[in-house]
Short mmCIF file of C-alpha atoms in Angstrom, two decimals:
data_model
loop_
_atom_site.label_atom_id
_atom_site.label_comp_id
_atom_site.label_asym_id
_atom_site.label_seq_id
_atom_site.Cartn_x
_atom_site.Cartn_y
_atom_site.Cartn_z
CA UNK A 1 25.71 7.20 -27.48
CA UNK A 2 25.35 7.75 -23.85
CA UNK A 3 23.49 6.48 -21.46
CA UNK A 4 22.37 2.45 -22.63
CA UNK A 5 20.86 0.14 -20.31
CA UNK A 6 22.60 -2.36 -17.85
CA UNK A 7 23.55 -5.24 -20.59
CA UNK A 8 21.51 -7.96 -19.89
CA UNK A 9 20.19 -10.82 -22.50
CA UNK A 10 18.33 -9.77 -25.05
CA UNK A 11 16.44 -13.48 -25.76
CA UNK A 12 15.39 -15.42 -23.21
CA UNK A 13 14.66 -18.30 -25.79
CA UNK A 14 16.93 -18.91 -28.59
CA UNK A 15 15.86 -16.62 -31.75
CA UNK A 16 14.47 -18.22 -34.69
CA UNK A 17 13.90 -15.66 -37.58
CA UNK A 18 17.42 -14.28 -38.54
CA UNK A 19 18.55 -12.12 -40.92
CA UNK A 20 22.23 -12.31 -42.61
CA UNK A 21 23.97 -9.28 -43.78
CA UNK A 22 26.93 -9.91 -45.11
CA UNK A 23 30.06 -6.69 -46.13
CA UNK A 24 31.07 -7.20 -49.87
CA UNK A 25 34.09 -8.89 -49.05
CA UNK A 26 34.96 -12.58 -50.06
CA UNK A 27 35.23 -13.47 -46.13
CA UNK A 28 32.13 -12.19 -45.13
CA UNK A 29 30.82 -13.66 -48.15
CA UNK A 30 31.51 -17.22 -47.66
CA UNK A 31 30.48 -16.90 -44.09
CA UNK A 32 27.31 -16.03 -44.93
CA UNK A 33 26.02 -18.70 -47.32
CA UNK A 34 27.23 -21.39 -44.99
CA UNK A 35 25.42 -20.16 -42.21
CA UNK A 36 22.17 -19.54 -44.03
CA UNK A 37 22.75 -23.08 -45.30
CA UNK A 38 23.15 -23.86 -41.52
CA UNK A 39 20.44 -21.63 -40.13
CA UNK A 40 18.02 -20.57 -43.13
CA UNK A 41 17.79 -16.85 -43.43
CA UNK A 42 14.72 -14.48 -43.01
CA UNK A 43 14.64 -11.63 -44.44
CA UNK A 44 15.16 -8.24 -42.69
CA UNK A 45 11.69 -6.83 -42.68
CA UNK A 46 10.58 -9.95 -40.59
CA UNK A 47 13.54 -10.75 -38.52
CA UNK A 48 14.16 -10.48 -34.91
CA UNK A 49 17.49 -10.37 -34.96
CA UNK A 50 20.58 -9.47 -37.91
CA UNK A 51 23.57 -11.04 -37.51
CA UNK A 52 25.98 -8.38 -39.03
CA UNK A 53 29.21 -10.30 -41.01
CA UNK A 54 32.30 -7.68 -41.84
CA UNK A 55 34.20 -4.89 -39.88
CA UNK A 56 32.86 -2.15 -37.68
CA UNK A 57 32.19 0.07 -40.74
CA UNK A 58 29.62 -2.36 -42.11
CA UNK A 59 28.09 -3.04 -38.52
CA UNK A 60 27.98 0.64 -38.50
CA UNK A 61 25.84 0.60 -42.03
CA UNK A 62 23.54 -1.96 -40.40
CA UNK A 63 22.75 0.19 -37.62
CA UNK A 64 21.23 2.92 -39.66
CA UNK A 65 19.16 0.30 -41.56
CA UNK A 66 17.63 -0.92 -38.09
CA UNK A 67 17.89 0.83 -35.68
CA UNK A 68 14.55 2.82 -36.37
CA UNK A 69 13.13 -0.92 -36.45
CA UNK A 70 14.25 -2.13 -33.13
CA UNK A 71 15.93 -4.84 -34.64
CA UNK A 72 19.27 -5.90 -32.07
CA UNK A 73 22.68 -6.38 -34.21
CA UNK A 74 24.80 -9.09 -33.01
CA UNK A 75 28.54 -8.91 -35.29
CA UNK A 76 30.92 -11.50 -36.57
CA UNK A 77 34.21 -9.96 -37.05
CA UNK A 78 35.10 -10.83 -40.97
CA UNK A 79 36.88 -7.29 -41.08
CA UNK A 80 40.24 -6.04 -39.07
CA UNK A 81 39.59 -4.19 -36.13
CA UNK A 82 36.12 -5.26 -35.22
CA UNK A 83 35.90 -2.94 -32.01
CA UNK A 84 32.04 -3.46 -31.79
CA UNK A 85 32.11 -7.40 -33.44
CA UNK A 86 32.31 -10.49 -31.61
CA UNK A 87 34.93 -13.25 -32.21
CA UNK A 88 34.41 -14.76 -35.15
CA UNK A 89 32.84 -18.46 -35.18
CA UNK A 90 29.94 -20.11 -36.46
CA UNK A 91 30.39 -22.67 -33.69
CA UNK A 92 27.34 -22.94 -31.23
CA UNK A 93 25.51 -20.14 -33.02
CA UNK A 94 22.17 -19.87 -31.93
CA UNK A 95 23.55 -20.87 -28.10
CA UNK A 96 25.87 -17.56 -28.74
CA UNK A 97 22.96 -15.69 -30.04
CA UNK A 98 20.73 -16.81 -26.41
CA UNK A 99 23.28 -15.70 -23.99
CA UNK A 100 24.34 -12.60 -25.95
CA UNK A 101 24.06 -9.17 -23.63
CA UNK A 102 22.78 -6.62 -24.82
CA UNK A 103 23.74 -2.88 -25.20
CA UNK A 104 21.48 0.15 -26.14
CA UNK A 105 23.42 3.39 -27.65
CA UNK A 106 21.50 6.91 -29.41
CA UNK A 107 23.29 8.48 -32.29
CA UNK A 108 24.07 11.97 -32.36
CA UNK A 109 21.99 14.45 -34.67
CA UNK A 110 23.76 16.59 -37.45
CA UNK A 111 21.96 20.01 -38.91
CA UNK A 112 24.23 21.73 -41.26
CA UNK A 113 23.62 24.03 -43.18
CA UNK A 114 25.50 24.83 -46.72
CA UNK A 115 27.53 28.37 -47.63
CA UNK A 116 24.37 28.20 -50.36
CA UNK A 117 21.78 28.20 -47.47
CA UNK A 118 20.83 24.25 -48.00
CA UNK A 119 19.81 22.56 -45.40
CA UNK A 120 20.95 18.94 -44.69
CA UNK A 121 20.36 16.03 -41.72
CA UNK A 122 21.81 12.73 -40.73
CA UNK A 123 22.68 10.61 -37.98
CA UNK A 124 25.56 8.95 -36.14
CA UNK A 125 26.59 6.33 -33.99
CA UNK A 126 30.20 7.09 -34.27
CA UNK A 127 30.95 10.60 -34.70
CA UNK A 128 30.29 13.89 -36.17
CA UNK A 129 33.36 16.21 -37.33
CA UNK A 130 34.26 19.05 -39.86
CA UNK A 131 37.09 19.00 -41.54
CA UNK A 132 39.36 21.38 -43.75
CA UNK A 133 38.68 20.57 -47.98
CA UNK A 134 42.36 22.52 -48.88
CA UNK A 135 45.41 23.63 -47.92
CA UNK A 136 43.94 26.43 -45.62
CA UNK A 137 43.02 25.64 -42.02
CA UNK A 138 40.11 26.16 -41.02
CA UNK A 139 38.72 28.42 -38.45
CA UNK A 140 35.38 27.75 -36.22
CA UNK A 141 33.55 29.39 -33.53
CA UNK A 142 32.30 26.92 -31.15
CA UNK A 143 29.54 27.06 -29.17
CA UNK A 144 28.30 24.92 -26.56
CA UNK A 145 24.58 25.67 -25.32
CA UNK A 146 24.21 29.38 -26.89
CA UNK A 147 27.47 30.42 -25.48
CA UNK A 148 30.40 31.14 -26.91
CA UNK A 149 33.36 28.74 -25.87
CA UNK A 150 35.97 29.39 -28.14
CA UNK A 151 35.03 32.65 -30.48
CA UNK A 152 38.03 30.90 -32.96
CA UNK A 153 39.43 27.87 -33.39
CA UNK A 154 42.08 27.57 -36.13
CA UNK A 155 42.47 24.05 -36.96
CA UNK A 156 42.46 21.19 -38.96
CA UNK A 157 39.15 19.92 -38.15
CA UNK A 158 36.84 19.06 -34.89
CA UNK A 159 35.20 15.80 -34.07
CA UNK A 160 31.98 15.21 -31.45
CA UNK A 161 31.97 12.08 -30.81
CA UNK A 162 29.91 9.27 -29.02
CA UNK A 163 31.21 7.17 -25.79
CA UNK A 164 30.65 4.17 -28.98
CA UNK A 165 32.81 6.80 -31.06
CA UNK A 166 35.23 7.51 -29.07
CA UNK A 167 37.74 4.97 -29.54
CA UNK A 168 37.34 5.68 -33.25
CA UNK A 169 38.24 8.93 -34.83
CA UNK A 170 38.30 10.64 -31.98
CA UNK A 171 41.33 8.05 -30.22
CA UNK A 172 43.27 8.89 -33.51
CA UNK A 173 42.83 12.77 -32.96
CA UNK A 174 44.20 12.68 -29.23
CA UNK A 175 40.35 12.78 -27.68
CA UNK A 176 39.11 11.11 -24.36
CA UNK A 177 37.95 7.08 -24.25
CA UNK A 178 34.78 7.49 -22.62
CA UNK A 179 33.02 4.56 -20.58
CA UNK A 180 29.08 4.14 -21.93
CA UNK A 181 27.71 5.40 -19.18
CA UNK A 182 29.33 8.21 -18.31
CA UNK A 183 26.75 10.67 -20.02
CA UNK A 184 29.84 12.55 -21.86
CA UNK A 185 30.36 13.43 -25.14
CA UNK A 186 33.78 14.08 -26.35
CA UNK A 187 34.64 17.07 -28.13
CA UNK A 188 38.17 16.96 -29.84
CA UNK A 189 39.91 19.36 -31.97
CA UNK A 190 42.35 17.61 -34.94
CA UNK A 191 45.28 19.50 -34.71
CA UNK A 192 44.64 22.25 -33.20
CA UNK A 193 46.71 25.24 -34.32
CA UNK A 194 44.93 27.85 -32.11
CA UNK A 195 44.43 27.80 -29.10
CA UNK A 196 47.35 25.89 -29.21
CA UNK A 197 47.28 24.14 -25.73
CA UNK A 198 43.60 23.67 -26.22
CA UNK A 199 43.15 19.27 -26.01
CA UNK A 200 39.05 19.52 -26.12
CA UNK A 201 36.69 19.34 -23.83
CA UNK A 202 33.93 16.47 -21.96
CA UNK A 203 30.32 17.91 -22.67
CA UNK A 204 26.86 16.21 -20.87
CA UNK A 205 25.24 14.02 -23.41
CA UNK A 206 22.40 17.05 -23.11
CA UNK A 207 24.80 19.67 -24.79
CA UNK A 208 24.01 20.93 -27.81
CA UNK A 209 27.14 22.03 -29.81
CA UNK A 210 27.23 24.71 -32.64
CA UNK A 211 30.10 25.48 -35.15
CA UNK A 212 30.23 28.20 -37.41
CA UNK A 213 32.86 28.40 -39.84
CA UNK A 214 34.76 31.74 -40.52
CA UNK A 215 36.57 33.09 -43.79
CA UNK A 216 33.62 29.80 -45.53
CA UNK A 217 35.18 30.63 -48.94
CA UNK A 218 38.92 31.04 -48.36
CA UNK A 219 38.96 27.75 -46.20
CA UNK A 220 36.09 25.31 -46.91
CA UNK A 221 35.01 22.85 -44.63
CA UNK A 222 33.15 19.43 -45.15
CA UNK A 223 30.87 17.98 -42.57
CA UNK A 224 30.67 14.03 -41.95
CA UNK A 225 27.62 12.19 -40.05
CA UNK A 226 28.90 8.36 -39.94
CA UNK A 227 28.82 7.87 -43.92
CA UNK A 228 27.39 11.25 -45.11
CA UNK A 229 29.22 14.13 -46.16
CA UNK A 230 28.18 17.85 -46.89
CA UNK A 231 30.75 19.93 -48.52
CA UNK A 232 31.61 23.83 -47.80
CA UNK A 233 29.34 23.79 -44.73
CA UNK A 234 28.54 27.38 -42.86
CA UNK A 235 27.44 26.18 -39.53
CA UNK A 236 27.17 22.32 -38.15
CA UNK A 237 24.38 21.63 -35.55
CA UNK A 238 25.22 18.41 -33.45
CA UNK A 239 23.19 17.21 -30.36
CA UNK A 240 22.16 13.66 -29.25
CA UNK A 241 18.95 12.09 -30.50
CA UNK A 242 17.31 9.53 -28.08
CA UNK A 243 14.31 9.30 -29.95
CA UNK A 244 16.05 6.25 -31.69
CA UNK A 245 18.18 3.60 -29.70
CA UNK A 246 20.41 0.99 -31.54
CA UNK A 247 20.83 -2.65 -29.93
CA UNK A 248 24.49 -4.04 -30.11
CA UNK A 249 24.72 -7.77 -28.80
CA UNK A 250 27.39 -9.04 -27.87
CA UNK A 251 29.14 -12.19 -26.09
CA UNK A 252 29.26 -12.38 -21.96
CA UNK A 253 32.33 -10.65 -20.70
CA UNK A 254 33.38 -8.97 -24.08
CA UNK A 255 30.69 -6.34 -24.46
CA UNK A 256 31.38 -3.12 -25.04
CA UNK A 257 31.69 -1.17 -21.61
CA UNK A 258 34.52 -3.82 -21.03
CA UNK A 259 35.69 -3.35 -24.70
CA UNK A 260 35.94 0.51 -23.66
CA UNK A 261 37.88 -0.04 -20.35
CA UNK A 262 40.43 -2.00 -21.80
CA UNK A 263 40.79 -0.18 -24.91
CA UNK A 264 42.49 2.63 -22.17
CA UNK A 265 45.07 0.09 -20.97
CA UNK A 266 45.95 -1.56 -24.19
CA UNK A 267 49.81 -1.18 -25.47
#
């Protein structure tokens, strides 16, 4: 997700046809049929903006419904974490909604291709990574631009992630925070076995990375987009696609360059 514009306001009148998504949970539930009751609700094939009610996984499914439709996500935090949510309050709505800043991100492109020669595709704004199905590590070439970076990497899994992504998965493997614009894409090994000093490596947002698994039937590997999974994968594809951009809004001062910096000095 490199690269987004300078946040700036997204509305320069307040927006009137608003679409409520709401995550399964009870929270998020109740939230959302007092603010439609509030607010009205329109639904998502004519609105102009979603307001996104749950945690960052749930913002994250309402991103791949919209983002092909230009439609800006602003998020209540009804979840835990809410990394990518705003505070949540149904105070001063539509005044929240007007000032909100806005911040553009791309999604990174998986190709992978089965050990029976299928061929599968999806996007994501958070990360891609491969990861070990048994007891066996697993052991991938990787490749960065047709060359050969590591000819084998015996480990538990690897993760490329976006600047977005990176405080997700990737914090929780050891990888890099990485500010939006800093046109980087982390690449992170989980526990790396072999080579065994080897923490990952910063790649342009350009790169294209390949990963070809070795020994495919003795130590199976699954490959995860966001929310979809291939299982026993031969070789994983991953570069960033800026044909689509996703719109995150958020409130003054808390958006998520800031969120990014001071995720990196947090206790």
């Amino acid at each position: 997700m490199s690269t987004p514009s300078t946040p700036e306001r997204r509305f320069s009148k307040p927006p009137e046809r608003i679409a409520f998504l709401a995550s399964p949970t009870e929270i998020a539930q109740k939230t959302r049929h007092r603010l439609i009751s509030t607010y009205g609700d329109t639904p998502l094939c004519d609105a102009e903006l979603v307001v996104c009610l749950g945690g960052d996984g749930f913002l994250l499914e309402v991103l791949h419904k919209v983002a092909e439709r230009g439609i800006p996500v602003y998020g209540l935090n009804c979840g835990s974490v809410g990394f990518l949510l705003n505070t949540m309050s149904d105070e001063d709505l539509i005044q929240r909604l007007t000032k909100a800043q806005a911040s553009e991100v791309h999604p990174l492109r998986m190709n992978a291709i089965g050990r029976d020669g299928t061929r599968h595709e999806g996007i994501a704004f958070n990360d891609v990574f491969l990861f070990r199905q048994t007891r066996q590590a697993a052991k991938i070439k990787v490749e960065v631009d047709d060359r050969v970076r590591l000819p084998e990497l015996i480990c538990d899994g690897i993760i490329v992630a976006t600047p977005a992504g990176s405080t997700a998965y990737n914090l929780s493997a050891h990888g890099p925070i990485v500010p939006l614009t800093a046109n980087l894409l982390p690449l992170t090994p989980i526990s790396a076995f072999r080579p065994r000093r080897w923490r990952g490596a910063l790649l342009p947002s350009n790169a294209v990375v390949r990963l070809t698994l070795s020994e495919q039937e003795k130590r199976p590997c699954a490959a995860v987009a966001d929310f979809m999974e291939v299982r026993d994968v031969a070789e994983v594809v991953v570069r960033e696609d800026r044909s689509i951009t996703a719109t995150i809004l958020f409130d003054p001062d808390h958006g998520l360059s800031e969120r990014i910096i001071a995720e990196q000095f947090a206790e």
